[in-house]
Coordinates of C-alpha atoms and ligand atoms in Angstrom, one line a residue:
X8 CA 13.7 -36.2 -90.1
X9 CA 9.9 -36.2 -88.9
X10 CA 9.0 -33.8 -85.8
X11 CA 8.7 -36.1 -82.8
X12 CA 5.0 -34.3 -81.2
X13 CA 6.3 -34.4 -77.3
X14 CA 3.1 -35.3 -75.1
X15 CA 2.5 -32.6 -73.0
X16 CA 1.2 -32.9 -69.5
X17 CA -1.9 -31.7 -69.0
X18 CA -3.0 -28.3 -67.1
X19 CA -4.3 -28.9 -63.4
X20 CA -7.6 -28.5 -63.2
X21 CA -8.6 -25.1 -61.4
X22 CA -10.9 -25.8 -58.2
X23 CA -12.5 -23.6 -55.9
X24 CA -13.8 -25.1 -52.4
X25 CA -16.6 -24.4 -50.1
X26 CA -16.9 -24.7 -46.4
X27 CA -20.0 -25.3 -44.4
X28 CA -20.5 -25.1 -40.9
X29 CA -23.4 -26.4 -40.0
X30 CA -24.5 -24.7 -36.3
X31 CA -26.6 -27.9 -35.6
X32 CA -24.1 -30.4 -35.7
X33 CA -21.1 -31.3 -33.5
X34 CA -18.3 -31.1 -35.9
X35 CA -14.9 -32.4 -34.4
X36 CA -12.7 -30.1 -37.0
X37 CA -13.5 -26.5 -36.9
X38 CA -15.2 -25.7 -40.6
X39 CA -11.4 -23.7 -41.2
X40 CA -8.7 -26.3 -40.5
X41 CA -11.7 -28.2 -42.2
X42 CA -11.1 -26.4 -45.6
X43 CA -7.5 -26.6 -45.0
X44 CA -7.1 -30.4 -45.0
X45 CA -9.5 -29.7 -48.0
X46 CA -7.0 -28.1 -50.1
X47 CA -4.2 -31.0 -49.4
X48 CA -6.3 -33.8 -50.7
X49 CA -7.4 -31.2 -53.5
X50 CA -3.8 -31.0 -54.6
X51 CA -2.8 -34.6 -53.6
X52 CA -5.6 -35.2 -56.2
X53 CA -3.8 -32.7 -59.1
X54 CA -6.0 -30.2 -58.7
X55 CA -5.2 -26.4 -58.4
X56 CA -6.7 -24.3 -55.8
X57 CA -7.8 -21.3 -56.7
X58 CA -9.9 -19.9 -53.3
X59 CA -12.0 -21.2 -51.1
X60 CA -15.9 -19.7 -49.3
X61 CA -17.3 -20.3 -46.0
X62 CA -20.8 -20.1 -44.7
X63 CA -22.5 -20.6 -41.1
X64 CA -26.1 -22.1 -41.2
X65 CA -28.3 -23.6 -39.2
X66 CA -28.9 -26.2 -41.6
X67 CA -28.7 -26.5 -45.7
X68 CA -30.6 -25.2 -48.2
X69 CA -33.0 -28.4 -49.3
X70 CA -32.1 -27.4 -53.1
X71 CA -28.3 -25.8 -53.5
X72 CA -27.1 -26.8 -50.1
X73 CA -25.9 -23.1 -49.1
X74 CA -28.2 -20.2 -49.6
X75 CA -28.5 -17.8 -52.7
X76 CA -26.7 -15.0 -51.4
X77 CA -23.5 -17.7 -51.3
X78 CA -24.4 -19.3 -54.7
X79 CA -24.1 -15.7 -56.2
X80 CA -20.8 -15.4 -54.6
X81 CA -19.6 -18.3 -56.0
X82 CA -20.6 -17.6 -59.7
X83 CA -18.6 -14.7 -59.1
X84 CA -15.6 -16.6 -57.7
X85 CA -16.4 -19.2 -60.8
X86 CA -15.9 -16.1 -63.3
X87 CA -12.9 -14.7 -61.7
X88 CA -10.9 -17.5 -61.3
X89 CA -11.7 -19.5 -64.4
X90 CA -12.7 -22.6 -62.4
X91 CA -13.9 -25.9 -63.8
X92 CA -14.8 -27.4 -60.7
X93 CA -16.2 -26.8 -57.1
X94 CA -15.5 -29.1 -54.2
X95 CA -17.8 -29.0 -51.1
X96 CA -16.5 -30.0 -47.9
X97 CA -19.5 -31.4 -46.4
X98 CA -20.8 -35.2 -48.7
X99 CA -23.4 -33.6 -50.7
X100 CA -26.9 -35.4 -51.8
X101 CA -27.2 -36.5 -55.4
X102 CA -30.2 -34.4 -55.2
X103 CA -27.9 -31.2 -54.1
X104 CA -25.6 -32.2 -56.2
X105 CA -27.7 -32.3 -59.2
X106 CA -28.7 -28.9 -58.3
X107 CA -26.0 -27.0 -57.9
X108 CA -24.4 -28.7 -61.5
X109 CA -28.2 -27.5 -63.0
X110 CA -27.5 -23.8 -61.4
X111 CA -23.9 -23.2 -62.2
X112 CA -24.0 -24.9 -65.8
X113 CA -22.4 -27.6 -67.9
X114 CA -19.0 -26.1 -67.7
X115 CA -18.7 -26.0 -63.8
X116 CA -18.6 -30.0 -62.0
X117 CA -19.8 -30.2 -58.6
X118 CA -17.7 -32.8 -56.4
X119 CA -17.5 -33.3 -52.5
X120 CA -14.8 -34.6 -50.4
X121 CA -16.1 -38.9 -50.1
X122 CA -15.6 -37.9 -54.2
X123 CA -12.2 -36.5 -53.5
X124 CA -10.9 -39.2 -51.2
X125 CA -12.1 -42.0 -53.8
X126 CA -10.2 -40.1 -56.0
X127 CA -6.9 -40.3 -54.3
X128 CA -7.5 -43.8 -53.3
X129 CA -8.0 -45.0 -56.8
X130 CA -4.7 -43.4 -58.0
X131 CA -2.8 -44.4 -54.9
X132 CA -3.9 -48.2 -54.4
X133 CA -1.4 -50.5 -55.6
X134 CA -2.4 -54.4 -54.5
X135 CA -5.5 -56.2 -56.6
X136 CA -8.0 -55.8 -53.5
X137 CA -6.7 -52.3 -52.6
X138 CA -7.8 -51.9 -56.4
X139 CA -11.0 -53.2 -56.4
X140 CA -12.0 -51.9 -52.8
X141 CA -11.5 -48.8 -54.3
X142 CA -13.4 -49.3 -57.9
X143 CA -16.2 -50.9 -56.2
X144 CA -16.5 -47.7 -53.4
X145 CA -16.1 -45.8 -56.5
X146 CA -19.2 -47.5 -58.5
X147 CA -21.7 -47.7 -55.4
X148 CA -20.6 -43.9 -54.7
X149 CA -21.4 -43.1 -58.2
X150 CA -25.1 -44.9 -58.7
X151 CA -27.2 -42.8 -57.3
X152 CA -25.5 -39.9 -58.9
X153 CA -25.4 -40.5 -62.8
X154 CA -26.7 -37.4 -64.1
X155 CA -23.6 -36.8 -66.5
X156 CA -20.6 -37.6 -67.2
X157 CA -17.9 -37.4 -64.7
X158 CA -15.2 -36.4 -66.8
X159 CA -12.6 -36.1 -63.1
X160 CA -13.5 -39.1 -61.6
X161 CA -14.8 -41.0 -65.2
X162 CA -10.7 -41.1 -65.6
X163 CA -9.9 -43.3 -62.8
X164 CA -12.8 -45.9 -64.0
X165 CA -11.9 -49.4 -63.8
X166 CA -8.6 -49.0 -62.8
X167 CA -8.6 -53.1 -61.8
X168 CA -10.0 -54.4 -64.0
X169 CA -8.3 -52.9 -66.8
X170 CA -10.4 -51.1 -68.4
X171 CA -10.4 -47.9 -69.6
X172 CA -12.4 -44.4 -70.5
X173 CA -15.9 -44.0 -69.7
X174 CA -18.2 -46.4 -67.8
X175 CA -20.6 -45.5 -70.7
X176 CA -20.7 -48.4 -72.5
X177 CA -21.0 -47.5 -76.0
X178 CA -22.4 -50.5 -77.9
X179 CA -24.5 -51.5 -75.4
X180 CA -27.7 -49.1 -75.4
X181 CA -30.6 -51.8 -76.4
X182 CA -33.6 -50.6 -77.5
X183 CA -35.8 -47.1 -75.8
X184 CA -33.4 -47.5 -73.3
X185 CA -32.1 -43.7 -72.1
X186 CA -28.1 -43.6 -71.4
X187 CA -28.7 -43.1 -68.1
X188 CA -30.1 -46.4 -67.7
X189 CA -27.9 -48.0 -69.9
X190 CA -25.2 -46.4 -67.8
X191 CA -27.1 -47.5 -64.3
X192 CA -27.2 -50.7 -65.6
X193 CA -24.3 -51.4 -66.4
X194 CA -22.7 -50.0 -63.3
X195 CA -24.8 -52.6 -61.4
X196 CA -23.5 -54.9 -63.1
X197 CA -19.8 -53.8 -62.8
X198 CA -20.5 -54.0 -59.0
X199 CA -21.9 -57.4 -58.9
X200 CA -19.0 -58.3 -60.7
X201 CA -16.4 -56.3 -58.4
X202 CA -17.9 -57.9 -54.9
X203 CA -17.4 -61.4 -56.9
X204 CA -13.6 -60.6 -57.3
X205 CA -13.0 -59.4 -54.6
X206 CA -14.8 -62.6 -53.0
X207 CA -11.6 -64.5 -54.1
X208 CA -9.0 -62.5 -53.3
X209 CA -10.1 -62.1 -49.9
X210 CA -10.8 -66.2 -49.5
X211 CA -7.0 -66.0 -50.2
X212 CA -6.1 -63.6 -47.9
X213 CA -7.7 -65.3 -45.1
X214 CA -6.0 -68.3 -45.8
X215 CA -3.0 -66.3 -45.3
X216 CA -4.4 -65.0 -42.1
X217 CA -5.0 -68.7 -40.7
X218 CA -1.8 -69.6 -41.0
X219 CA -0.6 -66.2 -39.5
X220 CA -3.0 -67.0 -36.9
X221 CA -1.9 -70.2 -36.2
X222 CA 2.0 -69.1 -36.0
X223 CA 0.6 -67.3 -33.3
X224 CA 3.3 -64.6 -33.8
X225 CA 1.3 -61.2 -31.8
X226 CA 0.7 -58.5 -34.0
X227 CA 1.1 -55.0 -33.5
X228 CA -0.7 -52.2 -36.0
X229 CA 0.1 -49.3 -36.8
X230 CA -2.4 -46.7 -36.9
X231 CA -3.4 -42.8 -37.1
X232 CA -4.4 -40.1 -38.9
X233 CA -3.2 -39.5 -42.5
X234 CA 0.1 -38.0 -42.8
X235 CA 1.2 -38.4 -38.6
X236 CA 4.0 -40.2 -40.2
X237 CA 3.3 -44.3 -39.6
X238 CA 5.6 -45.4 -42.5
X239 CA 8.4 -43.8 -41.6
X240 CA 8.0 -45.2 -38.0
X241 CA 7.5 -48.4 -39.9
X242 CA 10.7 -48.3 -41.5
X243 CA 12.6 -46.8 -38.5
X244 CA 11.8 -50.2 -37.1
X245 CA 11.8 -52.4 -39.7
X246 CA 14.4 -50.4 -42.1
X247 CA 11.6 -51.3 -44.9
X248 CA 11.6 -49.5 -47.7
X249 CA 8.5 -48.5 -47.6
X250 CA 6.7 -45.6 -49.1
X251 CA 7.1 -42.3 -47.4
X252 CA 5.4 -39.3 -48.7
X253 CA 4.4 -36.0 -47.2
X254 CA 0.6 -36.0 -49.0
X255 CA -2.6 -37.7 -47.7
X256 CA -3.1 -41.4 -48.6
X257 CA 0.5 -42.0 -49.0
X258 CA -0.2 -46.0 -47.6
X259 CA -3.1 -47.8 -49.1
X260 CA -2.5 -51.4 -49.1
X261 CA -0.8 -52.9 -45.9
X262 CA 2.4 -54.2 -44.9
X263 CA 3.9 -56.6 -42.6
X264 CA 7.3 -57.5 -41.2
X265 CA 8.7 -59.4 -38.7
X266 CA 10.2 -58.1 -35.9
X267 CA 13.0 -59.7 -33.6
X268 CA 13.9 -57.0 -30.9
X269 CA 17.2 -59.0 -28.9
X270 CA 15.9 -60.3 -25.8
X271 CA 12.5 -60.1 -26.5
X272 CA 9.6 -61.9 -28.2
X273 CA 9.1 -61.9 -32.2
X274 CA 6.0 -59.8 -33.3
X275 CA 4.3 -58.5 -36.6
X276 CA 4.2 -54.7 -37.1
X277 CA 1.7 -54.2 -39.7
X278 CA 1.3 -50.5 -41.6
X279 CA -1.6 -49.4 -42.7
X280 CA -4.3 -47.1 -44.0
X281 CA -4.7 -43.7 -42.5
X282 CA -8.1 -42.2 -41.2
X283 CA -9.0 -39.4 -42.2
X284 CA -12.5 -37.3 -40.6
X285 CA -15.9 -37.5 -43.1
X286 CA -14.0 -40.6 -44.3
X287 CA -17.0 -41.6 -47.1
X288 CA -19.5 -44.5 -45.7
X289 CA -18.8 -46.5 -49.7
X290 CA -15.1 -46.6 -48.1
X291 CA -15.6 -47.8 -45.2
X292 CA -17.6 -50.4 -46.6
X293 CA -15.7 -51.4 -49.1
X294 CA -12.5 -51.4 -47.1
X295 CA -14.1 -53.2 -44.6
X296 CA -11.9 -56.0 -45.1
X297 CA -8.6 -54.6 -44.4
X298 CA -10.0 -52.2 -41.5
X299 CA -10.8 -55.7 -39.7
X300 CA -7.4 -56.9 -39.2
X301 CA -7.0 -54.2 -37.6
X302 CA -9.5 -55.6 -35.1
X303 CA -7.3 -58.5 -34.9
X304 CA -4.1 -57.0 -33.4
X305 CA -2.6 -57.3 -30.0
X306 CA -1.0 -54.3 -30.1
X307 CA -2.4 -50.5 -31.8
X308 CA 0.7 -48.2 -31.9
X309 CA -1.8 -45.2 -32.2
X310 CA 0.8 -42.7 -34.1
X311 CA -0.2 -38.8 -33.2
X312 CA 1.8 -36.0 -35.4
X313 CA 2.1 -34.0 -32.3
X314 CA 3.3 -30.8 -34.4
X315 CA 0.3 -30.3 -36.1
X316 CA -1.7 -27.8 -34.7
X317 CA -5.6 -29.7 -34.8
X318 CA -2.9 -32.8 -33.5
X319 CA -6.1 -33.3 -30.9
X320 CA -8.9 -33.1 -32.8
X321 CA -7.2 -35.9 -35.4
X322 CA -6.6 -38.1 -32.3
X323 CA -10.4 -38.2 -31.3
X324 CA -11.0 -38.4 -35.1
X325 CA -9.4 -41.8 -34.7
X326 CA -10.1 -42.9 -31.9
X327 CA -13.9 -42.6 -32.6
X328 CA -12.9 -44.3 -36.1
X329 CA -11.1 -47.5 -33.8
X330 CA -14.3 -47.6 -31.9
X331 CA -16.7 -47.9 -34.8
X332 CA -13.9 -50.5 -36.4
X333 CA -14.4 -52.5 -33.2
X334 CA -10.5 -53.2 -31.7
X335 CA -11.7 -55.7 -29.5
X336 CA -8.5 -56.6 -26.7
X337 CA -5.9 -54.9 -28.4
X338 CA -3.7 -52.9 -26.1
X339 CA -3.2 -49.0 -27.4
X340 CA 0.2 -47.3 -27.1
X341 CA 0.0 -43.9 -28.4
X342 CA 3.0 -42.3 -30.2
X343 CA 3.6 -39.1 -30.3
X344 CA 5.9 -38.7 -33.2
X345 CA 7.6 -35.8 -34.9
X346 CA 9.1 -34.1 -31.6
X347 CA 12.3 -33.2 -33.6
X348 CA 9.5 -30.7 -35.0
X349 CA 8.8 -29.0 -31.7
X350 CA 11.0 -26.6 -29.8
X351 CA 12.8 -28.4 -26.8
X352 CA 10.7 -30.9 -27.5
X353 CA 8.1 -30.3 -25.5
X354 CA 4.8 -31.9 -26.2
X355 CA 1.6 -30.2 -26.8
X356 CA -0.2 -30.1 -22.9
X357 CA -3.5 -31.4 -24.9
X358 CA -1.8 -34.2 -26.4
X359 CA -0.3 -34.7 -22.3
X360 CA -3.8 -34.5 -20.4
X361 CA -5.5 -36.6 -23.3
X362 CA -3.2 -39.3 -23.2
X363 CA -0.8 -39.0 -20.1
X364 CA 1.4 -42.4 -21.0
X365 CA 2.3 -41.1 -24.7
X366 CA 5.8 -42.0 -25.7
X367 CA 7.2 -38.7 -27.3
X368 CA 9.3 -40.4 -30.7
X369 CA 11.2 -39.0 -33.8
X370 CA 10.3 -41.4 -36.4
X371 CA 12.4 -39.5 -38.9
X372 CA 15.0 -38.3 -36.1
X373 CA 14.9 -42.5 -34.7
X374 CA 14.3 -40.6 -31.1
X375 CA 12.5 -42.3 -28.4
X376 CA 12.4 -45.7 -30.7
X377 CA 13.7 -47.6 -27.8
X378 CA 10.9 -46.6 -24.7
X379 CA 9.0 -47.5 -27.8
X380 CA 10.1 -50.8 -27.8
X381 CA 10.7 -51.2 -24.2
X382 CA 6.8 -50.4 -23.8
X383 CA 5.7 -53.1 -26.9
X384 CA 7.9 -55.5 -25.0
X385 CA 6.4 -54.8 -21.8
X386 CA 2.3 -55.6 -23.3
X387 CA 3.9 -58.4 -25.2
X388 CA 5.7 -59.7 -21.9
X389 CA 2.7 -60.6 -19.7
X390 CA 1.9 -63.0 -21.5
X391 CA 4.8 -65.2 -21.5
X392 CA 5.0 -67.8 -19.0
X393 CA 8.7 -68.9 -17.6
X394 CA 8.8 -72.4 -18.7
X395 CA 11.7 -75.1 -19.0
X396 CA 11.3 -78.1 -21.7
X397 CA 13.5 -81.2 -22.9
X398 CA 12.8 -81.4 -26.4
X399 CA 14.7 -84.7 -27.7
X400 CA 16.1 -83.9 -31.1
X401 CA 14.0 -85.5 -33.2
X402 CA 11.6 -82.9 -32.9
X403 CA 13.5 -80.6 -34.4
X404 CA 10.3 -78.7 -35.3
X405 CA 9.3 -77.4 -32.1
X406 CA 12.8 -77.5 -30.9
X407 CA 13.0 -74.2 -33.3
X408 CA 9.5 -73.4 -32.7
X409 CA 10.4 -72.3 -28.9
X410 CA 13.8 -70.7 -30.5
X411 CA 11.6 -68.5 -32.9
X412 CA 8.9 -67.6 -30.3
X413 CA 10.5 -67.9 -26.8
X414 CA 12.7 -65.5 -25.1
X415 CA 15.7 -68.6 -24.4
X416 CA 17.7 -67.6 -21.3
X417 CA 19.6 -70.8 -21.2
X418 CA 20.3 -74.0 -23.6
X419 CA 21.7 -77.5 -22.3
X420 CA 22.5 -80.0 -24.4
X421 CA 22.2 -84.1 -23.6
X422 CA 22.6 -86.6 -25.6
X423 CA 19.4 -86.7 -26.7
X424 CA 17.7 -83.8 -26.2
X425 CA 18.0 -80.3 -25.5
X426 CA 17.0 -78.5 -22.3
X427 CA 16.0 -74.7 -22.7
X428 CA 14.8 -72.3 -20.9
X429 CA 13.3 -68.9 -21.5
X430 CA 9.7 -67.2 -21.2
X431 CA 7.4 -68.2 -23.8
X432 CA 3.6 -66.8 -25.0
X433 CA 1.4 -68.7 -22.4
X434 CA -0.6 -69.3 -25.7
X435 CA 2.1 -71.8 -26.9
X436 CA 2.6 -73.6 -23.6
X437 CA -0.2 -76.4 -25.1
X438 CA 2.2 -77.2 -27.7
X439 CA 5.0 -77.8 -24.7
X440 CA 3.0 -79.6 -22.9
X441 CA 4.3 -83.2 -23.1
X442 CA 8.3 -81.8 -22.8
X443 CA 7.9 -79.5 -19.3
X444 CA 10.4 -80.2 -16.6
X445 CA 9.5 -80.1 -13.5
Ligands
LIG23 N1 10.1 -33.5 -38.8 C1 9.5 -35.0 -39.2 N2 8.7 -35.6 -40.1 C2 8.2 -36.9 -40.3 C3 8.4 -37.5 -39.0 N3 8.1 -38.6 -39.1 C4 7.2 -38.4 -40.8 N4 7.4 -37.4 -41.1 C5 7.1 -36.5 -42.0 O1 5.6 -36.8 -42.4 C6 5.2 -37.3 -43.4 C7 4.6 -37.8 -44.0 O2 5.0 -39.3 -43.2 P1 4.1 -40.8 -43.7 O3 5.2 -41.8 -43.1 O4 4.2 -41.1 -45.1 O5 3.0 -40.9 -43.1 P2 1.8 -41.9 -42.6 O6 1.3 -41.6 -41.4 O7 2.7 -43.1 -43.7 O8 0.9 -41.2 -43.7 P3 -0.5 -41.8 -44.5 O9 0.2 -43.1 -45.4 O10 -0.9 -41.0 -46.2 O11 -1.4 -41.9 -44.1 C8 6.7 -37.5 -44.4 O12 7.0 -36.6 -44.9 C9 7.5 -37.6 -43.3 O13 8.9 -37.4 -43.9 C10 8.9 -37.0 -37.8 O14 9.5 -37.5 -37.3 N5 9.7 -35.7 -38.2
LIG24 MG1 1.8 -44.0 -44.8

């Protein structure tokens, strides 16, 4: 019998990390912690971290970002560890990247935090819109940096469109053109194609959103730093089986479920993508439409991993990002998650000071969920009015709307109609105007 060759798993690419503390700019997260986070990002992206270097600088070296002494140290470390990749924690300009690659030679690829995040997003996107958005962000990121084949990122290229392999476009080369020009032209063409495709998907989603707005069910959205436990809380509150994973950016595409708490108005709960410091600008732009949904929310549940040593900084990053998106009139409920990990369920002082109204919960052990529900209901109820309506049986749609949306206290049937008393979201009052019983 012929021997069947089994595919062998490709070994992890070996990577070194470089963190630079710029003394001239204020960073929300200290360099050491930022490097730890970068290591987590690297392993999520499938890299084996072999070591890390750090440097304090007033400003980046104009050519190679880090100084020449550090660069020699990096070369030594590359030789020692046989690293194939160097990942910088800061965003490198196309020039920095080129100079570094020139200095480090053909065998060593240079990436930055943004490229890594884009790579992770690419492999976690599940919906068509998510995949298109990431692909667009990848191309926009890559366009000014086109110098040579990006082996690490190239394997992700074209996920949404079914294209595989590199973006070189064999056979597309016109007379007298360099490969670089062909690549540039091809990428520009792809970018405009992706924008058209995205617009189609968004129009479709826009119609859904309009429908939802018309139904006027309030929307509650989970936001927070990546890995804070948003999806776990979503599961705990809805029993829906969404993906929970101890890795960064497990969730990318938003999921929504309707929640009908006993004795309270119904609402929609949305689980969404996590935030992180130094989110690539191209990604924020590409995800603009998804993030926009956050700005149309009635209540934001800001989930904080209170067991994380860096929780307070992470919360600041989230607040910063929310301010950038513009969250409008949404009420914010702060949730201190993972309380089960804290000895005697003590909330760190720094969190209490910053968020005195935070609600301690454990999404995993279902602790504190009743209090959280009460807090959500309290806000939803603020906009409720007490009302009695007399609805003819022929108005089936209104009767069912009242039951779905209001907190019903009494129901009385007459021959032709039903008298219902309850607390109705004030924004629905006009629908029942003709039937109000005084
Ligand atoms: N001990 C403990 N672990 C938790 C709790 N909530 C979540 N986790 C764990 O934290 C990790 C991340 O949880 P997720 O729910 O995936 O976090 P997320 O905020 O949705 O993360 P992203 O989607 O990656 O942004 C998982 O390993 C969870 O099991 C909690 O209350 N207690
Ligand atoms: Mg998640």
